[in-house]
mmCIF file of C-alpha atoms in Angstrom:
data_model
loop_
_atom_site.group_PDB
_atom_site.id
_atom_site.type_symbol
_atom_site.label_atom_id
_atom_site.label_comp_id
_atom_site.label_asym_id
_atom_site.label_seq_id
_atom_site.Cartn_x
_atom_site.Cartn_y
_atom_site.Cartn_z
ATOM 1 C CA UNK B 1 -19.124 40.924 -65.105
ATOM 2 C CA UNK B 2 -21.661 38.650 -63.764
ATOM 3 C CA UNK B 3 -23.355 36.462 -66.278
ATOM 4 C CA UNK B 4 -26.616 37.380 -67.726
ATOM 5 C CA UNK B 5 -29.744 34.849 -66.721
ATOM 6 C CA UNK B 6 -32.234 36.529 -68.590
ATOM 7 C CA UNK B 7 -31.623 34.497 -71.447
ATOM 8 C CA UNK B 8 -32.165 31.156 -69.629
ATOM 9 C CA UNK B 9 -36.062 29.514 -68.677
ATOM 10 C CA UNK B 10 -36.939 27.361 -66.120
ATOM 11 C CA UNK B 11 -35.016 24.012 -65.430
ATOM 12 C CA UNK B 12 -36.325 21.280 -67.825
ATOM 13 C CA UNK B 13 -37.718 18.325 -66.012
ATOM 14 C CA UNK B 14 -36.309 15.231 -65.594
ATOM 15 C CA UNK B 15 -37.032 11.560 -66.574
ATOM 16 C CA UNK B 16 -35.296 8.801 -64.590
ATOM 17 C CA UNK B 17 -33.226 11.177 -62.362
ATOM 18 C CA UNK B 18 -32.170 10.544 -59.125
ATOM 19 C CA UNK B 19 -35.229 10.265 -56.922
ATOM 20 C CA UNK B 20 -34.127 12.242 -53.397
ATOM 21 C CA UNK B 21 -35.928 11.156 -50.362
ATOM 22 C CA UNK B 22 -36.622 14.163 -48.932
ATOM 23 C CA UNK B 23 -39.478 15.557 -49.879
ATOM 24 C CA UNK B 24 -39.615 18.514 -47.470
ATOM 25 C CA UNK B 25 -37.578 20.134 -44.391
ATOM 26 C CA UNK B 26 -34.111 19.094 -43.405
ATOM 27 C CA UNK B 27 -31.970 16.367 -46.054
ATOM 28 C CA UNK B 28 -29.843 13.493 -44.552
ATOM 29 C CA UNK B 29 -31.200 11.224 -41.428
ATOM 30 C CA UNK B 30 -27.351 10.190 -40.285
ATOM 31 C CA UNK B 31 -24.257 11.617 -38.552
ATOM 32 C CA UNK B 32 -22.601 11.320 -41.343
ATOM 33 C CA UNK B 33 -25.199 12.765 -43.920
ATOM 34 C CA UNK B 34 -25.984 15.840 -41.071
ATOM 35 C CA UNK B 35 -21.828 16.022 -40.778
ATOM 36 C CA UNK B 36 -21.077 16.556 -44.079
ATOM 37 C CA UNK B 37 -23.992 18.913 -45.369
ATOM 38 C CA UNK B 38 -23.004 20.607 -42.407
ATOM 39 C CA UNK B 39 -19.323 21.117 -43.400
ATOM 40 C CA UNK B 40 -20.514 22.385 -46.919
ATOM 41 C CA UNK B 41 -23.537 24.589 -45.750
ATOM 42 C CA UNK B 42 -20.445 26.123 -43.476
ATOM 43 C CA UNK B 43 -18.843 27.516 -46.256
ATOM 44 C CA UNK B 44 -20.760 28.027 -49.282
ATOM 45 C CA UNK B 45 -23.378 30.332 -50.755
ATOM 46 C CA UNK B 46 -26.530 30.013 -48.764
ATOM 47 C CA UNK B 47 -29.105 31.107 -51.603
ATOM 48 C CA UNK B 48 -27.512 28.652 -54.101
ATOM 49 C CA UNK B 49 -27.795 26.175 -51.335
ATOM 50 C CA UNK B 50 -31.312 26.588 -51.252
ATOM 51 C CA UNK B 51 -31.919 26.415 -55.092
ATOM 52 C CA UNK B 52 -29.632 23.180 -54.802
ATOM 53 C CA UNK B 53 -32.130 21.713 -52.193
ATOM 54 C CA UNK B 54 -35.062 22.626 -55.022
ATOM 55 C CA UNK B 55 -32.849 20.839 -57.846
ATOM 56 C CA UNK B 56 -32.187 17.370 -55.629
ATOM 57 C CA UNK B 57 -35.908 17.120 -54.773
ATOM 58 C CA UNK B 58 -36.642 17.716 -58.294
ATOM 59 C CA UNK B 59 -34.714 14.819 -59.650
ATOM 60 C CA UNK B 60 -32.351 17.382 -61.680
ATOM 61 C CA UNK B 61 -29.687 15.263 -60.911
ATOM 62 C CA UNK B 62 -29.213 12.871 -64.149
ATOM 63 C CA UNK B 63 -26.883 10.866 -62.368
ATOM 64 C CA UNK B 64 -23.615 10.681 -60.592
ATOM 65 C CA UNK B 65 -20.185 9.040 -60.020
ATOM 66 C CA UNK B 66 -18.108 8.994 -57.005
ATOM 67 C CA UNK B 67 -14.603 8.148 -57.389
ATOM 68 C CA UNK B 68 -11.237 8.745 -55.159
ATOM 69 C CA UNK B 69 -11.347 12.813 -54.401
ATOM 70 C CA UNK B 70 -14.718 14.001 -56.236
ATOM 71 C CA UNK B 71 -17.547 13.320 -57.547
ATOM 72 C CA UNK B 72 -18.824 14.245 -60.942
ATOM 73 C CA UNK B 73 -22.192 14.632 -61.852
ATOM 74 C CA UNK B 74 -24.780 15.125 -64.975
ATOM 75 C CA UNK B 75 -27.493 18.306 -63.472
ATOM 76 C CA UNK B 76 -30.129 19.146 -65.947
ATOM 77 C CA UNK B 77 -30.673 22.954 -66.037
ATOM 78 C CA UNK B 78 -32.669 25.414 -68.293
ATOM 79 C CA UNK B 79 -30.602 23.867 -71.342
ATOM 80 C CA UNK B 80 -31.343 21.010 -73.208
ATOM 81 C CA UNK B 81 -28.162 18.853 -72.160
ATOM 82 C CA UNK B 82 -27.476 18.853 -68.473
ATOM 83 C CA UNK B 83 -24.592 20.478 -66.965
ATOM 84 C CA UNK B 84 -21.329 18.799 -65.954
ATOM 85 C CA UNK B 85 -21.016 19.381 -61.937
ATOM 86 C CA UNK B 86 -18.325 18.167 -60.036
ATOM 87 C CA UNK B 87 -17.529 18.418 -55.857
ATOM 88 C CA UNK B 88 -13.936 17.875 -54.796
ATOM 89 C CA UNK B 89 -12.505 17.086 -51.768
ATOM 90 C CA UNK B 90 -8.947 17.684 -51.212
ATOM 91 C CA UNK B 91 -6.660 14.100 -50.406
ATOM 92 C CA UNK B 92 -5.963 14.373 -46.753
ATOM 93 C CA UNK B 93 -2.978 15.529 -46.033
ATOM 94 C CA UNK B 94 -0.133 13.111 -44.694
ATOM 95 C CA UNK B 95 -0.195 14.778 -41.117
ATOM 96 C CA UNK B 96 -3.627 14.564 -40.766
ATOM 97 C CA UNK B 97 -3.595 11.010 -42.207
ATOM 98 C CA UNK B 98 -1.190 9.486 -39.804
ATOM 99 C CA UNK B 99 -3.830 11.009 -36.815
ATOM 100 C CA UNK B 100 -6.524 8.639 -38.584
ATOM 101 C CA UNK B 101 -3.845 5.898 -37.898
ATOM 102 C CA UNK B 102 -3.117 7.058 -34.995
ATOM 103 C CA UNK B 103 -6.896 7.317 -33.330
ATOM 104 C CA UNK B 104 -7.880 3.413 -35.224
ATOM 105 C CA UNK B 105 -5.232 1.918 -33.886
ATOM 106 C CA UNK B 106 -5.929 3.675 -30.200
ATOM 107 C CA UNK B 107 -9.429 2.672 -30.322
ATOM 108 C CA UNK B 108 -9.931 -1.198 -30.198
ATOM 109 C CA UNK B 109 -12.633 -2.641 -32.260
ATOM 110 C CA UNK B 110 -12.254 0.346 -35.237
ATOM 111 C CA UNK B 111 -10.985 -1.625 -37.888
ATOM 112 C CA UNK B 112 -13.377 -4.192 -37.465
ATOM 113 C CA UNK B 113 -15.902 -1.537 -37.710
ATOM 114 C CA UNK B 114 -14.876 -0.313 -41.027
ATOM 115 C CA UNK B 115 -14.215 -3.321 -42.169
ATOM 116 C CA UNK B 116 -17.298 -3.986 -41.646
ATOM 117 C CA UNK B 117 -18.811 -1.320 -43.511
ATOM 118 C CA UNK B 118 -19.629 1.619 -40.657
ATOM 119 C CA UNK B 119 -17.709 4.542 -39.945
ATOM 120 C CA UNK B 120 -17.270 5.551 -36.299
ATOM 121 C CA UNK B 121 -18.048 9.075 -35.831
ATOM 122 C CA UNK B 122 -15.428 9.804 -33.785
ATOM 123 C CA UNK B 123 -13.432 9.842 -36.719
ATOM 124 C CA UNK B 124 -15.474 12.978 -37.638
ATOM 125 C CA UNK B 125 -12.571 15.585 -37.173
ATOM 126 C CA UNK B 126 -9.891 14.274 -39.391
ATOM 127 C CA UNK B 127 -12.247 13.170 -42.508
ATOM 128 C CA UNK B 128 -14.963 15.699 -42.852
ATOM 129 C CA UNK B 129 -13.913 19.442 -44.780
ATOM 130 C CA UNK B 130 -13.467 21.956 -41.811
ATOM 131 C CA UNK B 131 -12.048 24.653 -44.104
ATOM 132 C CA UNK B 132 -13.205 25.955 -47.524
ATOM 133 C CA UNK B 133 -9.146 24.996 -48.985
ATOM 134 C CA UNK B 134 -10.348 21.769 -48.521
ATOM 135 C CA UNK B 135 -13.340 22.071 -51.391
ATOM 136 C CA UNK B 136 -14.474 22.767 -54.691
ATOM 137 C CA UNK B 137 -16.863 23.168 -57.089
ATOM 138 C CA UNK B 138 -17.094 23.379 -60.507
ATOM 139 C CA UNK B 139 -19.392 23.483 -62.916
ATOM 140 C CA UNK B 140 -20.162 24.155 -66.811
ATOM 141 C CA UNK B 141 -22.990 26.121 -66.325
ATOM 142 C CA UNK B 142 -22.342 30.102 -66.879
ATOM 143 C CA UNK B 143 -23.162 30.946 -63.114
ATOM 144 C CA UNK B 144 -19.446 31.951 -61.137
ATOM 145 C CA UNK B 145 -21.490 30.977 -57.777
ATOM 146 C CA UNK B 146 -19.223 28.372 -55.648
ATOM 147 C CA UNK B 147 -21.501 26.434 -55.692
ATOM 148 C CA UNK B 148 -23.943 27.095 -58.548
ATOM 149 C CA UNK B 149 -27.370 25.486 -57.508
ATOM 150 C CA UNK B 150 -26.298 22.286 -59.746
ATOM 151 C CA UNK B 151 -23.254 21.597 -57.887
ATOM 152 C CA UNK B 152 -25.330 22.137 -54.703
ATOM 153 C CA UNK B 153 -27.977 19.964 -55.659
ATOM 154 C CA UNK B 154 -25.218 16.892 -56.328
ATOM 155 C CA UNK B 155 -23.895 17.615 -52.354
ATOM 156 C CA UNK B 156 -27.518 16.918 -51.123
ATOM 157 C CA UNK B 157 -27.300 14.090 -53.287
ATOM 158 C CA UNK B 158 -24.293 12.522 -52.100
ATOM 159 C CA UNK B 159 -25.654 13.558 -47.958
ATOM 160 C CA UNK B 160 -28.199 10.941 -48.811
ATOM 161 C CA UNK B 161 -25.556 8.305 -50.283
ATOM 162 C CA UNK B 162 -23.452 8.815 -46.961
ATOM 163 C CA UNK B 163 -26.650 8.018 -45.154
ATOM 164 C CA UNK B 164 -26.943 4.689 -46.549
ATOM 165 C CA UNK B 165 -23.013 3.731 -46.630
ATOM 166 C CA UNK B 166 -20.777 6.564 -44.484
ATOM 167 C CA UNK B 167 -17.590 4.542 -45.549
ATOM 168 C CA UNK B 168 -17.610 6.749 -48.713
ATOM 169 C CA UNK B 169 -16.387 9.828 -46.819
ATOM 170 C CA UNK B 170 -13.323 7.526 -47.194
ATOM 171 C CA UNK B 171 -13.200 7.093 -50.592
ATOM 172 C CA UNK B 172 -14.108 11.120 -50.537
ATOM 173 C CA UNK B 173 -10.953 12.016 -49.086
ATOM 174 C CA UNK B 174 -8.870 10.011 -51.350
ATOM 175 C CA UNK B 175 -8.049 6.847 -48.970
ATOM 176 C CA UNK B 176 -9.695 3.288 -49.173
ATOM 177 C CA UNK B 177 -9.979 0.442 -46.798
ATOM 178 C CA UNK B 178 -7.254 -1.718 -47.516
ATOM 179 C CA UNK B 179 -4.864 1.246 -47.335
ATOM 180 C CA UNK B 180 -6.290 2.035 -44.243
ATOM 181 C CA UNK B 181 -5.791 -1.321 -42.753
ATOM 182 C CA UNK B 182 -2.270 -1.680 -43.932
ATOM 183 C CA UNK B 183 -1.280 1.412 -42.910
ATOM 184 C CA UNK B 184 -2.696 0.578 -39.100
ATOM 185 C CA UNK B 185 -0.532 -3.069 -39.519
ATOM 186 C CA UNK B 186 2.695 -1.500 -40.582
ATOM 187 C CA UNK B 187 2.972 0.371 -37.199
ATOM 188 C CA UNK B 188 1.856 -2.514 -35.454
ATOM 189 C CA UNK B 189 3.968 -4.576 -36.722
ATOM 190 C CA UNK B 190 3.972 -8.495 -36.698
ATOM 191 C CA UNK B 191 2.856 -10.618 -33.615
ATOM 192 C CA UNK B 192 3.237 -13.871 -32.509
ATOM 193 C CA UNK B 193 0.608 -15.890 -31.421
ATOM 194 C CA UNK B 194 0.406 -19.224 -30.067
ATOM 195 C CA UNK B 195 -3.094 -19.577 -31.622
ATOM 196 C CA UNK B 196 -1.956 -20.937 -35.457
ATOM 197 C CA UNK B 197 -4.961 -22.298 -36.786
ATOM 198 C CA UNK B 198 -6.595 -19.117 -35.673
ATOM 199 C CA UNK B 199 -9.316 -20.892 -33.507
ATOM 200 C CA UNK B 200 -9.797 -18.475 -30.750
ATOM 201 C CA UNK B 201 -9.922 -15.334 -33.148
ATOM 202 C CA UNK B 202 -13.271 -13.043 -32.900
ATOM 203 C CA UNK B 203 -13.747 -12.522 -36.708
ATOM 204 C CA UNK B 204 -16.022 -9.219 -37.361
ATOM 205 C CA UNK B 205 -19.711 -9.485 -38.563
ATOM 206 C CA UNK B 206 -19.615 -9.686 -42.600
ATOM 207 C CA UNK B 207 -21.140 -6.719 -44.224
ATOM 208 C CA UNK B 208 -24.588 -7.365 -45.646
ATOM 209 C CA UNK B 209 -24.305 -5.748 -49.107
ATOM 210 C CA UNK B 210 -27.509 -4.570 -51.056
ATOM 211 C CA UNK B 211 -27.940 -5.099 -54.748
ATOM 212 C CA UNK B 212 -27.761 -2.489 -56.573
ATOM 213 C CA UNK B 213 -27.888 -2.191 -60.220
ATOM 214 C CA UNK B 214 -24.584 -1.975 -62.503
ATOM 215 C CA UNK B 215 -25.944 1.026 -64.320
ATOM 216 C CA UNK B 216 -26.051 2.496 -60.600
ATOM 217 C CA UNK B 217 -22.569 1.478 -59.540
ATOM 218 C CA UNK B 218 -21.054 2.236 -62.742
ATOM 219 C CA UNK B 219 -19.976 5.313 -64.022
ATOM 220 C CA UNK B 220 -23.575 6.804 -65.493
ATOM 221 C CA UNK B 221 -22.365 9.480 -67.702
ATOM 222 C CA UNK B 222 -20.202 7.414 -70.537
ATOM 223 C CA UNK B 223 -23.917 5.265 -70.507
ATOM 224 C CA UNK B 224 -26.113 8.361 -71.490
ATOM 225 C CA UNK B 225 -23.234 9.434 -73.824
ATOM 226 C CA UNK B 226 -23.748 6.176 -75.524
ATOM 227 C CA UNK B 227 -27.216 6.151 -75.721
ATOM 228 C CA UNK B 228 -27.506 9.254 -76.940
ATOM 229 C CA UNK B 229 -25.100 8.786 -79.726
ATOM 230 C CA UNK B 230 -26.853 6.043 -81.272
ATOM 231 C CA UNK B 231 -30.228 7.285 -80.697
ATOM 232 C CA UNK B 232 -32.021 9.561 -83.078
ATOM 233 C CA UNK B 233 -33.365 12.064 -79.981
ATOM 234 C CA UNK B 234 -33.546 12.486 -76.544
ATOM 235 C CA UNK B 235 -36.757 10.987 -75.915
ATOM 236 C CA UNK B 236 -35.309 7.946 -77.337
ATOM 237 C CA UNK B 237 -32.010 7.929 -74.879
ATOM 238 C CA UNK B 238 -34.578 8.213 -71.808
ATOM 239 C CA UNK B 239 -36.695 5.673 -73.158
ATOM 240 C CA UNK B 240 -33.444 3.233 -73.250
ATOM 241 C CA UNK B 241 -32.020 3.755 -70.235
ATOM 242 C CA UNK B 242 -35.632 3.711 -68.152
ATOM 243 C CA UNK B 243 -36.196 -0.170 -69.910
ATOM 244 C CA UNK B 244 -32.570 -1.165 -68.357
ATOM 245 C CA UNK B 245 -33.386 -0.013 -65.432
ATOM 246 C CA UNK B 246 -36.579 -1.872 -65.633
ATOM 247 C CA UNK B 247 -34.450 -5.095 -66.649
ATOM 248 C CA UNK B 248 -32.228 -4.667 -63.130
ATOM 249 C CA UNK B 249 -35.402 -4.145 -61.111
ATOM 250 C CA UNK B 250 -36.706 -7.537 -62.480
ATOM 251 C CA UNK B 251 -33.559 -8.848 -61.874
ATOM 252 C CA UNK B 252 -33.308 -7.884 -58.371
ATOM 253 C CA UNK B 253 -36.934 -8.832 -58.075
ATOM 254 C CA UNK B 254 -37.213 -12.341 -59.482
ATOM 255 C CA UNK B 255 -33.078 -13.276 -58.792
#
């Protein structure tokens, strides 16, 4: 039996969520952002989609943590404590994996790429979803819908993130960089060079990381847990966690 909404409002609005930048029309500016919305929008419910597009402009999104395989997300809905929401990605598996190896090491100038920080889109194929085995969605809201709107909200969410660092489609599918790398250097095994003080080697650019807040790098939800444990209300929580954000902006302003 489907689950009966007549008992729920409107969602409750949000203070301090996370601000999407699209305001209107089509979300994510990149490849990678386009790619991966793409993959999902393939697959899943369109009219949830849409809802989820309402909910990420909206700021529903409390906040979010990616980590190896998924990300897991706070969603405010129609009740008074937001929603638990969580995308998963399945680990690649180890055939497609060694084809990753297989293309970087082919293509001269990849690792230095991602080592780097950028993601070449050529490696498109073997990292994005292109089935729905390789997703999920769940969510502790009563709606069965794969996604619900709050799960699809968090995937416009993280289209954006992939805009501003596309490496994270690694971290996505379960891998990071320095298995990547020494996965590449097993099969190429050790050379000799005449060159032992390294002089003539072409290093890559070094990345040019942004600051960004530990309360945004961090896992969020454990924070508003806190705060809400020791405070007497809501309003209070909100209050707390909009003057540390405050504090990091100064920081990053004046340091």
């Amino acid at each position: 039996m489907s689950p009966d909404f007549s008992a729920y409002g409107k969602r409750r609005p949000v203070r301090g969520g996370v601000e999407s930048r699209s305001r209107r029309g089509a979300f994510a500016t990149t490849w990678w952002g386009r790619a991966f919305l793409a993959a999902i929008e393939e697959v899943a419910d369109a009219g949830r989609l849409t809802r989820g597009r309402t909910y990420a402009r909206s700021g529903q999104v409390v906040s979010y943590h990616i980590e190896s395989g998924a990300v897991a997300a706070e969603v405010q809905g129609s009740q008074p404590r937001p929603f638990t929401s969580v995308l998963t990605l399945r680990v690649l598996r180890a055939e497609r994996l060694d084809e990753l190896l297989d293309q970087v090491r082919a293509a001269p100038g990849t690792l230095a790429q991602l080592a780097s920080g950028a993601l070449p889109a050529e490696l498109g194929p073997l990292l994005l979803p292109n089935t729905a085995a390789e997703l999920d969605f769940s969510c502790t809201c009563p709606d069965d819908g794969w996604p619900c709107k709050h799960v699809a909200a968090l995937c416009y969410i993280v289209a954006e993130r992939l805009d501003e660092t596309p490496s994270l489609m690694l971290t996505l599918r379960g891998l990071d960089l320095d298995t990547l790398i020494s996965g590449v250097a097993r099969e190429d095994g050790p050379t000799v060079s005449d060159d032992i003080y390294g002089e003539n080697v072409v290093l890559p650019e070094l990345p040019a990381p942004r600051f960004r807040a530990a309360h945004e790098d961090l896992d969020p939800v454990p924070l508003r847990q806190a705060l809400r444990m020791t405070s007497a209300d809501e309003a209070i929580a909100e209050t707390g966690l909009r003057e540390l954000r405050n504090l990091y902006r100064a920081l990053d302003r004046y340091g």
